[in-house]
mmCIF file of C-alpha atoms in Angstrom:
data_model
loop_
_atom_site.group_PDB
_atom_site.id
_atom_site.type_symbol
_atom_site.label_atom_id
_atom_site.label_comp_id
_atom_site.label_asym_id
_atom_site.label_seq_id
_atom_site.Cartn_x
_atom_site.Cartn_y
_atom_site.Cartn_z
ATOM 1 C CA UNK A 1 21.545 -2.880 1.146
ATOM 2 C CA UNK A 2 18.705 -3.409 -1.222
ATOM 3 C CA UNK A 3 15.227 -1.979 -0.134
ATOM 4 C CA UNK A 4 12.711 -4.468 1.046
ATOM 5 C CA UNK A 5 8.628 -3.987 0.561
ATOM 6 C CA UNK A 6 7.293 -1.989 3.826
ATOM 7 C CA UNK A 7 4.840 -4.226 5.463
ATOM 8 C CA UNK A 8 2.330 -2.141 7.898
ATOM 9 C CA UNK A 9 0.274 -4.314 9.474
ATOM 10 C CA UNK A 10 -2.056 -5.652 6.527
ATOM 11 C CA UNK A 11 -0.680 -3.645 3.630
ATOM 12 C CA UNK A 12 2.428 -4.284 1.818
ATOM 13 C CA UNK A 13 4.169 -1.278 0.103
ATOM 14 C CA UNK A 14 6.439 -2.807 -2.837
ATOM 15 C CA UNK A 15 8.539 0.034 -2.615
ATOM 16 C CA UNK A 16 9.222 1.183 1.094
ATOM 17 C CA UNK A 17 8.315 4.697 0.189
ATOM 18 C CA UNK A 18 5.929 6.997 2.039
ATOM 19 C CA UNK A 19 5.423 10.271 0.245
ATOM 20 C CA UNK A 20 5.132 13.092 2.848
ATOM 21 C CA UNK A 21 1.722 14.962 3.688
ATOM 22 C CA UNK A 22 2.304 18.573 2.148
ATOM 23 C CA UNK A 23 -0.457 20.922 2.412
ATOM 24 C CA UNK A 24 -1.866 23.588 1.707
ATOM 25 C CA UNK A 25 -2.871 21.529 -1.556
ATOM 26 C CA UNK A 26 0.674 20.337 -2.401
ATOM 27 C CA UNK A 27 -0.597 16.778 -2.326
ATOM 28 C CA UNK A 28 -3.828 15.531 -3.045
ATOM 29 C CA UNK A 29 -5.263 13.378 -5.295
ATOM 30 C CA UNK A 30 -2.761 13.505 -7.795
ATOM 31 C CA UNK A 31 0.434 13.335 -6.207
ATOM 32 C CA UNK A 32 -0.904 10.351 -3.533
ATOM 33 C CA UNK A 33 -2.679 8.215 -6.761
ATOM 34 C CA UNK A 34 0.727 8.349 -8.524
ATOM 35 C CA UNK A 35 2.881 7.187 -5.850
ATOM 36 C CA UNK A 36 0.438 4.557 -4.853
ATOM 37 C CA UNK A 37 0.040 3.381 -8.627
ATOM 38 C CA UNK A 38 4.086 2.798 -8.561
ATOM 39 C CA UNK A 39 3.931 0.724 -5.267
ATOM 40 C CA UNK A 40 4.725 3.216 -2.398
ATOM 41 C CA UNK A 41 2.094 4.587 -0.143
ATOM 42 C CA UNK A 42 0.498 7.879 -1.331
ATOM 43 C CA UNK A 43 -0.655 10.609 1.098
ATOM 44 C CA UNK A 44 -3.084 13.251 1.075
ATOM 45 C CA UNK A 45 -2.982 16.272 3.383
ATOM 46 C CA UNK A 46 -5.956 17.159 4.979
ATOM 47 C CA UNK A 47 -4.842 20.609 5.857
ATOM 48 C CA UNK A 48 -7.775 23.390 4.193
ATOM 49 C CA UNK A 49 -7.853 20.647 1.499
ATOM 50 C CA UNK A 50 -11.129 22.425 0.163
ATOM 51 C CA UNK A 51 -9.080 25.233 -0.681
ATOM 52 C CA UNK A 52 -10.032 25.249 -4.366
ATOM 53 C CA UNK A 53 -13.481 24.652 -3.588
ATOM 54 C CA UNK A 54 -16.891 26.805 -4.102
ATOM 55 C CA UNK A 55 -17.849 27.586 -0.303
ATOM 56 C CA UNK A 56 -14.314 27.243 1.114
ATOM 57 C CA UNK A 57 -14.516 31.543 1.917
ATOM 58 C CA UNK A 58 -17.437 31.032 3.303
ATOM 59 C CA UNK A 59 -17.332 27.468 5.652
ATOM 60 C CA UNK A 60 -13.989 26.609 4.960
ATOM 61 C CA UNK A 61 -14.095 24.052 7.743
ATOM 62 C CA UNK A 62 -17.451 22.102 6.509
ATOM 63 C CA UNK A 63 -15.732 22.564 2.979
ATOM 64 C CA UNK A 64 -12.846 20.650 3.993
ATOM 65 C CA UNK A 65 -14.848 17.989 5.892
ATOM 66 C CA UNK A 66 -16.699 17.721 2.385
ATOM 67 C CA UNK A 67 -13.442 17.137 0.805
ATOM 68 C CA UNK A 68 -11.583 14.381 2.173
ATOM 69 C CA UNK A 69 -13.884 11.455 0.268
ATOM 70 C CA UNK A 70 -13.595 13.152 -2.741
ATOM 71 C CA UNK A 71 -9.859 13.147 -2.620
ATOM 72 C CA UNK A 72 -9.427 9.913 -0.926
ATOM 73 C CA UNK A 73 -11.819 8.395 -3.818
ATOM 74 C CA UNK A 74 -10.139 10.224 -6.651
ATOM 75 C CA UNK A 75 -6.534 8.673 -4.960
ATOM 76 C CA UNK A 76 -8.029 4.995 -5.250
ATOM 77 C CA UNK A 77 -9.348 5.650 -8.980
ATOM 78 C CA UNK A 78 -5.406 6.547 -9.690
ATOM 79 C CA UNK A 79 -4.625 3.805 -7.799
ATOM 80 C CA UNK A 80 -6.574 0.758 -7.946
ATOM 81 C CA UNK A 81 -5.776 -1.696 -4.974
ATOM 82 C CA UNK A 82 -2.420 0.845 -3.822
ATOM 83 C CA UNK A 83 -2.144 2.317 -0.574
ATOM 84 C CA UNK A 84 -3.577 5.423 0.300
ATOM 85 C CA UNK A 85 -3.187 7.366 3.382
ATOM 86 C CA UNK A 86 -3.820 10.964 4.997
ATOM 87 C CA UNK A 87 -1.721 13.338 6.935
ATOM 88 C CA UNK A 88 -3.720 15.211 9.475
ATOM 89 C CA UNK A 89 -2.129 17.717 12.114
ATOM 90 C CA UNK A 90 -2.922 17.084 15.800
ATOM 91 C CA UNK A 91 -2.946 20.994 15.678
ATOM 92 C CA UNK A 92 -5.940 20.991 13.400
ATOM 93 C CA UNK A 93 -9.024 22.588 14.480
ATOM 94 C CA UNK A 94 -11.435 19.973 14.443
ATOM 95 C CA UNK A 95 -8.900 16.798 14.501
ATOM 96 C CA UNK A 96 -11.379 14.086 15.292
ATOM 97 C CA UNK A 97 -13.731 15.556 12.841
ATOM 98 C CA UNK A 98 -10.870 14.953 9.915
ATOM 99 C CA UNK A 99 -10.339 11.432 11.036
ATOM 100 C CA UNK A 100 -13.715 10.497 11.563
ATOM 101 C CA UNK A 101 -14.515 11.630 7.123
ATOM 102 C CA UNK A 102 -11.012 10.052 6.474
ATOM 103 C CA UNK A 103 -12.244 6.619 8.214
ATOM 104 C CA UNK A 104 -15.542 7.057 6.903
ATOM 105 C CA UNK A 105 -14.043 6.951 3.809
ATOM 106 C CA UNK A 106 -12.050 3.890 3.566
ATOM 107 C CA UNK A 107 -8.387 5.332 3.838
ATOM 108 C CA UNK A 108 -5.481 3.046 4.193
ATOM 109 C CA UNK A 109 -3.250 4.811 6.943
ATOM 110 C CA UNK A 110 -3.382 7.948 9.439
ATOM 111 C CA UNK A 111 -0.301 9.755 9.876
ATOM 112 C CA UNK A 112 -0.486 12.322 12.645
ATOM 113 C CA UNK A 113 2.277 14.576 13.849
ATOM 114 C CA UNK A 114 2.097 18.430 14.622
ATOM 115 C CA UNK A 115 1.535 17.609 17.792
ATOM 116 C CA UNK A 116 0.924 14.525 20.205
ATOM 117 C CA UNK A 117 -2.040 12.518 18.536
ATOM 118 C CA UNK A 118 -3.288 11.398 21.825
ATOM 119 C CA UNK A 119 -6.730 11.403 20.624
ATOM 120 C CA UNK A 120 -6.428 9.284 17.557
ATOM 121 C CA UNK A 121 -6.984 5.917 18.376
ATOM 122 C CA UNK A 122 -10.495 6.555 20.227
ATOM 123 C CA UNK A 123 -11.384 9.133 17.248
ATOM 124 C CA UNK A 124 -10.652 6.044 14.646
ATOM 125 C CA UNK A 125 -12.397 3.460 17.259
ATOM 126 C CA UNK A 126 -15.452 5.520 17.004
ATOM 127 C CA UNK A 127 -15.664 6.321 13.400
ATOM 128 C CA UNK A 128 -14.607 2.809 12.525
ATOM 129 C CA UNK A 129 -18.097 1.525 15.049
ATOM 130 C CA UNK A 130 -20.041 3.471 12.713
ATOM 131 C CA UNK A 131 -19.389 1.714 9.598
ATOM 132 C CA UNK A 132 -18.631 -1.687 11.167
ATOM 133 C CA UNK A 133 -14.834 -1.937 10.107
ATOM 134 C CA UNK A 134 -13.159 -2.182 13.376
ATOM 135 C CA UNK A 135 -9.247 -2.028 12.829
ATOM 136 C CA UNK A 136 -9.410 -1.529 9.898
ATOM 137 C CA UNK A 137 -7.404 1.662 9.701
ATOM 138 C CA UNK A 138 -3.979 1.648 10.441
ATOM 139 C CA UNK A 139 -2.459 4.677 12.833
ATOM 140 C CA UNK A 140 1.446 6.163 12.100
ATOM 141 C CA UNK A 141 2.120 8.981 14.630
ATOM 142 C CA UNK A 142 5.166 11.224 13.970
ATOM 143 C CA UNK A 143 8.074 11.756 16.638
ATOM 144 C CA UNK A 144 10.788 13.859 16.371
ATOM 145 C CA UNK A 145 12.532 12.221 19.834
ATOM 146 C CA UNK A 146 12.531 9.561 21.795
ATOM 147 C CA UNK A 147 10.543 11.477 24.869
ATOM 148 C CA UNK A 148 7.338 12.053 22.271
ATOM 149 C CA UNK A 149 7.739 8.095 21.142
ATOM 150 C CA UNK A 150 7.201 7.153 24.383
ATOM 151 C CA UNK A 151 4.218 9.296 25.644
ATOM 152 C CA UNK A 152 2.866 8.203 22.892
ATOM 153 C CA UNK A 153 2.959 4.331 23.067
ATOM 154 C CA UNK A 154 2.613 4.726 26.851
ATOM 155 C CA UNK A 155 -0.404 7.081 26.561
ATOM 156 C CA UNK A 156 -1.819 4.700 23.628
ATOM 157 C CA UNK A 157 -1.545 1.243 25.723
ATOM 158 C CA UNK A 158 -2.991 3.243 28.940
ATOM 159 C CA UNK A 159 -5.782 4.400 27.355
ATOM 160 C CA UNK A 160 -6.698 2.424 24.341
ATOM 161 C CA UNK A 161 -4.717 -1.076 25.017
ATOM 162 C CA UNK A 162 -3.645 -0.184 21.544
ATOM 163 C CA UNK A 163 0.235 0.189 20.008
ATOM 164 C CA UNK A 164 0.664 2.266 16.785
ATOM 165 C CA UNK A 165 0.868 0.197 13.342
ATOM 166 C CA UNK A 166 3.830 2.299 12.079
ATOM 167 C CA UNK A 167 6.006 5.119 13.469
ATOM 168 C CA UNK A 168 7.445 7.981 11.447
ATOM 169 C CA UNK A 169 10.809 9.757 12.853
ATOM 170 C CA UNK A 170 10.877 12.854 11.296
ATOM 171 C CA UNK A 171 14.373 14.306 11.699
ATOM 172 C CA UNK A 172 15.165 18.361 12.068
ATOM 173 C CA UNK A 173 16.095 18.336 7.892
ATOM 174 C CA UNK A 174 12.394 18.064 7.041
ATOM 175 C CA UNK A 175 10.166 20.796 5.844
ATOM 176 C CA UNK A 176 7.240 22.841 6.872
ATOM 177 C CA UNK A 177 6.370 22.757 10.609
ATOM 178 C CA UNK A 178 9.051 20.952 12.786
ATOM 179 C CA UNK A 179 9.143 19.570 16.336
ATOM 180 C CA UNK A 180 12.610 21.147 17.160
ATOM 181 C CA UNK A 181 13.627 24.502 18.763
ATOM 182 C CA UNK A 182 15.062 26.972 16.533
ATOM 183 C CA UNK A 183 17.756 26.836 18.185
ATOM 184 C CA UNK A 184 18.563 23.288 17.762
ATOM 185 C CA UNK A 185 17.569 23.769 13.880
ATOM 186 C CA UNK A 186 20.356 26.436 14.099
ATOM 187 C CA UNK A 187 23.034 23.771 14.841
ATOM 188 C CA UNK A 188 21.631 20.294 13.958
ATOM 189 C CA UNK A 189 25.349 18.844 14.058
ATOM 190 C CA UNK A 190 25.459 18.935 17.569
ATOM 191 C CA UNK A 191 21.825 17.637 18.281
ATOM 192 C CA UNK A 192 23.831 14.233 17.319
ATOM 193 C CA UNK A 193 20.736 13.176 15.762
ATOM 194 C CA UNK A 194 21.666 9.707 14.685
ATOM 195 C CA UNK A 195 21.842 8.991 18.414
ATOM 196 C CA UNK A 196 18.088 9.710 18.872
ATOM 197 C CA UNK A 197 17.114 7.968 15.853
ATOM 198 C CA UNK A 198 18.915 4.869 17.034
ATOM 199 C CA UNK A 199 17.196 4.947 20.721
ATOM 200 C CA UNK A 200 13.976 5.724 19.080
ATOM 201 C CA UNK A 201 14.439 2.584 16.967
ATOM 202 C CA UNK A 202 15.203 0.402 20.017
ATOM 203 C CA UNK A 203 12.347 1.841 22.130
ATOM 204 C CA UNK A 204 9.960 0.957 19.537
ATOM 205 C CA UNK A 205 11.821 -3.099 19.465
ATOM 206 C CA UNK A 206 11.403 -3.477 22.638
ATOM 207 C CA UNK A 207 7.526 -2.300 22.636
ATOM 208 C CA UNK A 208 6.720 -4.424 19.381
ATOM 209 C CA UNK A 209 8.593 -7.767 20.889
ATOM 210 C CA UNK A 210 7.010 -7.129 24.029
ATOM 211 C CA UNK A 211 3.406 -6.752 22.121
ATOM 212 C CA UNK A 212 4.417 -9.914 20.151
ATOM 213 C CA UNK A 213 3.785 -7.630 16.746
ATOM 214 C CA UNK A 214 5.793 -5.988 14.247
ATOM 215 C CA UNK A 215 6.121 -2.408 14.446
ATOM 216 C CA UNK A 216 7.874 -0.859 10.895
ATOM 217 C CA UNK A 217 9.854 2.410 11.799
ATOM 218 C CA UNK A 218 10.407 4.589 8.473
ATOM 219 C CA UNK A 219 12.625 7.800 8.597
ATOM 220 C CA UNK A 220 11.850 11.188 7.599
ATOM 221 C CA UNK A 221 13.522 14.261 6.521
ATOM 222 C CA UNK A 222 16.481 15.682 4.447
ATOM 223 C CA UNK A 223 15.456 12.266 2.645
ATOM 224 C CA UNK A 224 16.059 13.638 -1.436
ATOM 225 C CA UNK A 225 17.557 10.387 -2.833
ATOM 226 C CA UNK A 226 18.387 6.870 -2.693
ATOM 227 C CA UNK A 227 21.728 7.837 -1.530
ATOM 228 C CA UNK A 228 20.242 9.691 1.424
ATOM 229 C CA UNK A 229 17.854 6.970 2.068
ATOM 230 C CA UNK A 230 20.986 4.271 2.708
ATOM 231 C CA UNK A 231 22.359 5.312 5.742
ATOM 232 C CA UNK A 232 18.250 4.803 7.413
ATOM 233 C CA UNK A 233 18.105 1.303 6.128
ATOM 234 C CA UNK A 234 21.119 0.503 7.068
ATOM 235 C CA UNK A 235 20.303 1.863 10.519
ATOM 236 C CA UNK A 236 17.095 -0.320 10.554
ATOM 237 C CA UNK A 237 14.685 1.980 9.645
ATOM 238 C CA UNK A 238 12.159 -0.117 7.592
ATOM 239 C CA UNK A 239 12.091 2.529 4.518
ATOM 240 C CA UNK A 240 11.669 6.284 4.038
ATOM 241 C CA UNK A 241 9.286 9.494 4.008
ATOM 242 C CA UNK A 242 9.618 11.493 1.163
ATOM 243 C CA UNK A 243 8.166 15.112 0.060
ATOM 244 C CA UNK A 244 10.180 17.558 -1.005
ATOM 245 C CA UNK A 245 11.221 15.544 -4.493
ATOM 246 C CA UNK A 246 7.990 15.163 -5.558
ATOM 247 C CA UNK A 247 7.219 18.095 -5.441
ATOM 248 C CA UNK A 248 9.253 19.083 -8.921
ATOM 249 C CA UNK A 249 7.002 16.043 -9.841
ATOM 250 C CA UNK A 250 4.246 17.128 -13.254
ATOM 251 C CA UNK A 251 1.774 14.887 -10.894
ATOM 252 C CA UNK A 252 2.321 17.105 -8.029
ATOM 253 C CA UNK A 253 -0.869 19.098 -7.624
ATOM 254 C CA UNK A 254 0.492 22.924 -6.905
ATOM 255 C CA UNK A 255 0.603 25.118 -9.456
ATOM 256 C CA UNK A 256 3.976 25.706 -11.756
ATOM 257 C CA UNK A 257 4.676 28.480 -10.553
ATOM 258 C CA UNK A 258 5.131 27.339 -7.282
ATOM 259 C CA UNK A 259 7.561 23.943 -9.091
ATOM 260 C CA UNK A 260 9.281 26.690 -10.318
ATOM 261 C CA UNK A 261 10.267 28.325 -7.199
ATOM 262 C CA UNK A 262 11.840 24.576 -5.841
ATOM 263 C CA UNK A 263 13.776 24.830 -9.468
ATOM 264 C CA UNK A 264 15.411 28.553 -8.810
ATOM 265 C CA UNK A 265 15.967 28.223 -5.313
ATOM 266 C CA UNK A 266 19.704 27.948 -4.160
ATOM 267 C CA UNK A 267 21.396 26.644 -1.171
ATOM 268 C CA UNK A 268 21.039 29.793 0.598
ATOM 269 C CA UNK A 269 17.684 30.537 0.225
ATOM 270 C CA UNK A 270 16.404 27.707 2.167
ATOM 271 C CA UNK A 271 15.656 29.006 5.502
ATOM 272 C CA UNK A 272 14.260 28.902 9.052
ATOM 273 C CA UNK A 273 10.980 30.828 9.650
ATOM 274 C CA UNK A 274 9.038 31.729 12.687
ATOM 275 C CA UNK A 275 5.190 30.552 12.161
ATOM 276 C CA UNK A 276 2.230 32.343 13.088
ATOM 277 C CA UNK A 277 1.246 28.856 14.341
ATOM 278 C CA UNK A 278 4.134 28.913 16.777
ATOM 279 C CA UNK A 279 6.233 26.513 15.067
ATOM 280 C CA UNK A 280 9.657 26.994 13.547
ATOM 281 C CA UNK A 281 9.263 25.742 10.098
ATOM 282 C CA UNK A 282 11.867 25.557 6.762
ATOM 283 C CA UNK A 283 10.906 27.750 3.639
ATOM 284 C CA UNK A 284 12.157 29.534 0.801
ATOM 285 C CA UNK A 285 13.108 33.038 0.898
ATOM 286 C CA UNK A 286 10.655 35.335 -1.362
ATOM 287 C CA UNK A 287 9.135 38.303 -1.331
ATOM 288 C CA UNK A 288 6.611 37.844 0.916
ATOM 289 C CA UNK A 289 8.828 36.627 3.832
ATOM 290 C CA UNK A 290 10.756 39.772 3.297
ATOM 291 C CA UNK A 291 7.785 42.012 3.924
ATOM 292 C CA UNK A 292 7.262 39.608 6.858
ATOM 293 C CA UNK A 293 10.256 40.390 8.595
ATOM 294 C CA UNK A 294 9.233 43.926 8.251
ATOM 295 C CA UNK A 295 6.102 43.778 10.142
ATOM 296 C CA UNK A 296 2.414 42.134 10.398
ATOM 297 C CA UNK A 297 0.764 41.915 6.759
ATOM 298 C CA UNK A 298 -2.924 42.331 6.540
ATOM 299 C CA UNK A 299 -5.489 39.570 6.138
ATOM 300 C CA UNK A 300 -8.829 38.203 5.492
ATOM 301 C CA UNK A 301 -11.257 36.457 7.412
ATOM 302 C CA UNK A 302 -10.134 33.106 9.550
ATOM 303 C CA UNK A 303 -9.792 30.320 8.227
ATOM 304 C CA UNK A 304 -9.724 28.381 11.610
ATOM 305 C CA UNK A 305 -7.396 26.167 10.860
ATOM 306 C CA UNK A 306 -4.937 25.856 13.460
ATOM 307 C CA UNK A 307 -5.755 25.287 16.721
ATOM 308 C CA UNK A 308 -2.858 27.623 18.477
ATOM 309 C CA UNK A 309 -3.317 30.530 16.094
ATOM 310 C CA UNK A 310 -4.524 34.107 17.017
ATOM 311 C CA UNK A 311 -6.344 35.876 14.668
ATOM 312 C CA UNK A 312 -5.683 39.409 16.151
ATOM 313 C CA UNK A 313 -1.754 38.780 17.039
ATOM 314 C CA UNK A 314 -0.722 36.661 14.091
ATOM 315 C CA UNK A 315 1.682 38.374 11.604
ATOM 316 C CA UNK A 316 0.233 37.128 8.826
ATOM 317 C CA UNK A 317 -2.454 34.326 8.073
ATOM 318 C CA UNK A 318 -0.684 31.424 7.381
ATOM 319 C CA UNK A 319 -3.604 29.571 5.830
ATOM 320 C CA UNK A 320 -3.853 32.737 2.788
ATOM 321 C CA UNK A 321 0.260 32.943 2.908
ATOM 322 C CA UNK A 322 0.111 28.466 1.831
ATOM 323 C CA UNK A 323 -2.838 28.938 -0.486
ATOM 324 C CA UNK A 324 -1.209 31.978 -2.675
ATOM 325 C CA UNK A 325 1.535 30.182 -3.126
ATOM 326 C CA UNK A 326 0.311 26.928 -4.155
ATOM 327 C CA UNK A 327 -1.994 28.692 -6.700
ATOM 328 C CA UNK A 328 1.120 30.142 -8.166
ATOM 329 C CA UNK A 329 1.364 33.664 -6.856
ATOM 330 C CA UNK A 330 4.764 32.791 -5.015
ATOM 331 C CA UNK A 331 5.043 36.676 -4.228
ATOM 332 C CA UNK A 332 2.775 36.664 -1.751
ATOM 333 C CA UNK A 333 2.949 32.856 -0.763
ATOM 334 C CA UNK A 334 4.436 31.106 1.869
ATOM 335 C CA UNK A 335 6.547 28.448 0.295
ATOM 336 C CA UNK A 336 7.363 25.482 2.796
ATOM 337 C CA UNK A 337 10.076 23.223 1.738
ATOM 338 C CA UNK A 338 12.568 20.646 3.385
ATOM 339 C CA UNK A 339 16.405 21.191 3.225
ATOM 340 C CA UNK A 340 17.269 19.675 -0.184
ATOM 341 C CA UNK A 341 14.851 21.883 -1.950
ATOM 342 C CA UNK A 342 18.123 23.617 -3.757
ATOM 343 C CA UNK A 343 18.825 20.447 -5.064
ATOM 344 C CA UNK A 344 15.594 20.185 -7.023
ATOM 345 C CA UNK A 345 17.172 21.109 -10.980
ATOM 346 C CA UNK A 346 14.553 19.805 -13.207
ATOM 347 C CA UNK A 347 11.068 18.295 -14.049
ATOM 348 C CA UNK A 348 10.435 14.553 -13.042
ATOM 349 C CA UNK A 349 7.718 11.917 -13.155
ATOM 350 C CA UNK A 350 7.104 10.144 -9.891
ATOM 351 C CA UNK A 351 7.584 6.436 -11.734
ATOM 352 C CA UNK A 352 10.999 7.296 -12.677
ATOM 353 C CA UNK A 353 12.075 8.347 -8.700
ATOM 354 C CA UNK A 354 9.865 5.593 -7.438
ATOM 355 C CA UNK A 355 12.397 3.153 -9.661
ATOM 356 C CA UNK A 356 15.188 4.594 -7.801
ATOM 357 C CA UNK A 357 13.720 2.588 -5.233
ATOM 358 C CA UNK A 358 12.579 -0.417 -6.432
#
C-alpha cells in the first residue's frame, strides 16, 4: 500500500509523516524545519523550550513563553510554506498560556496529549479573537484508548460545538511519558492493542460522517520504519508519528552526546521508568537512573513545569534530569526514548528517511 499525502483540514502533508514532539529541547527549530522542508509536518515541543536561554534559571516560565515565536519563526525560515506544528502537554503548568504564544504566532497544528486537552479549543478560540484568525489553527489531541477518544470528542462538541481536525493514537511502544499502566507496559501482548486501535478508528468514522467532515487518524509509537508503518495504513490509519528515528538525525537539535547514547544502546537497555511526574515513561538505562533507583537525588530550584509534580517529594527533578541530558551530560540525564531506540546504528539526514516515505 503506497502512502498517500495527509490532508488535515487545510494543509496537505506530501508525505503522511508527523515527527513526534520530544522535549526537553530534542526538537525545536531544527529538527521541525527539516521535516517540514521534506514534506511531512514538523513539530516543536514546547516543554521548558527556553532551556538554553539567558533568564531561563531565573523565570523559566516567562522564558519559555518568550520562546515559542522564536522557534516557531526559525521552523518557517527552514521551511518556507511547510507545516509546522507544536506539542504541548495538557500537564503543563500554564497550558493555555503555551497555546495562546503558539496561536499568536501563526503555528500550523496543536498536538496535545499528557493528559485530556479539555481546555484547548476555548484557549485557541480566544487567542485566535485576538489576532482576528478564527480557525485558523488546527487541534490533534492524543489518545491512547478508545475511552479518552471519546471524552474527548464528546467533551469538545458539548462545550465548544467543535470536533478535533486530526487525532493521534499513540500506542504503549512510544517513548517518554505514556498513557498506560505499568503494568499493561509490562505485557503489551495481551493488551491486544490492535483491537483498540481498530475501535478507536471506527469511533472517530462514525463522528467525522456524522459531522459531514473528514477526520485523518495517524498512528503513533514503536513506529521506526516504513516496514512498521505498513501494518497502520493498511489498518486505515491516514499516516504515522514518528520520533525516536530522528533523533540519530545531524538536524536533531540535542547534543551528540546524547545521539550517541540512541547509537550504544542495546535491546536491553530500553526500559520502563517511574516519573516524578507520575507517569510511567520508556528510557535508557544510564547512570543516573541507577543512582535513582537508589534513592532521591538532590536538586535545584523549580522549574514549574509540570502541573502534578511535588517539589519536596519528587525523587529527582525531572526538568534538570531532561536538560543534562540533552546538553550532552548523559550521566546525569534522563534519556527518554521509544522502544526501537536499540535499533538506532548510525547517523542519518532526515531527507533520506523522509524518502522512505515518499
Amino acid at each position: 500500500m503506497e502512502p498517500k499525502p495527509l490532508q488535515i483540514g487545510r494543509l496537505e502533508a506530501r508525505i503522511p509523516v508527523i515527527q513526534g514532539g520530544m522535549g526537553v529541547g530534542v526538537s525545536l527549530s531544527g529538527l521541525a524545519g527539516a521535516v517540514a522542508a521534506e514534506g511531512g509536518i514538523g513539530v516543536i515541543s514546547t516543554a521548558q523550550i527556553g532551556y538554553r536561554e539567558p533568564g531561563y534559571d531565573r523565570n523559566p516560565h516567562e522564558t519559555n513563553l518568550r520562546q515559542i515565536p522564536v522557534e516557531i519563526h526559525r521552523a518557517r525560515q527552514l521551511a518556507p510554506g511547510g507545516i509546522i506544528g507544536v506539542n504541548i502537554m495538557v500537564a503543563t503548568r500554564g497550558y493555555e498560556e503555551y497555546v495562546r504564544q503558539a496561536v499568536l504566532a501563526g503555528v500550523d497544528l496543536i498536538i496535545s496529549g499528557a493528559g485530556l486537552p479539555v481546555t484547548l479549543p476555548q484557549a485557541v478560540r480566544e487567542a485566535e479573537e485576538e489576532i482576528g484568525a478564527q480557525g485558523r489553527t488546527l487541534l490533534a489531541p492524543i489518545c491512547s484508548s478508545l475511552k479518552s477518544a471519546e471524552v474527548i470528542f464528546h467533551y469538545w462538541e458539548k462545550k465548544y460545538h467543535r470536533l478535533p481536525d486530526l487525532v493521534v493514537i499513540e500506542g504503549p511502544l512510544a517513548g517518554g511519558h505514556l498513557g498506560f499502566d505499568r503494568s499493561q507496559l509490562e505485557d503489551i501482548a495481551a493488551l491486544h492493542y490492535e483491537e483498540e486501535v481498530k475501535r478507536i478508528l471506527a469511533a472517530v468514522g462514525r463522528r467525522a460522517e456524522e459531522a459531514g467532515k473528514t477526520i485523518p487518524v495517524v498512528m503513533a509509537g514503536g513506529i521506526y520504519d516504513r516496514r512498521d508503518a505498513q501494518p497502520w495504513l493498511e489498518l486505515g490509519a491516514d499516516g504515522v508519528q514518528m520520533a525516536t528515528r530522528f533523533v540519530t538525525t545531524w538536524e536533531c537539535d540535542a547534543a551528540q552526546a546524547y545521539k550517541d547514547a540512541y547509537l550504544k544502546a542495546e535491546k536491553e537497555d530500553i526500559v520502563l521508568v517511574k516519573s516524578p511526574v507520575g507517569m510511567p515513561g520508556r528510557a535508557i538505562r544510564n547512570a543516573f537512573l541507577e543512582r535513582a533507583e537508589k534513592g532521591k537525588i538532590p536538586h535545584g530550584p523549580c522549574h514549574g513545569c509540570i502541573k502534578t509534580c511535588n517539589p519536596a517529594d519528587t525523587p529527582y527533578c525531572i526538568t534538570e534530569a531532561l536538560v543534562n541530558a540533552v546538553k550532552g551530560d548523559v550521566d546525569n540525564g534522563l534519556i527518554f526514548c521509544g522502544s526501537n531506540a536499540w535499533r538506532a546504528r548510525k547517523m542519518e539526514h532526515v531527507k533520506d528517511i523522509m524518502a522512505e516515505f515518499a
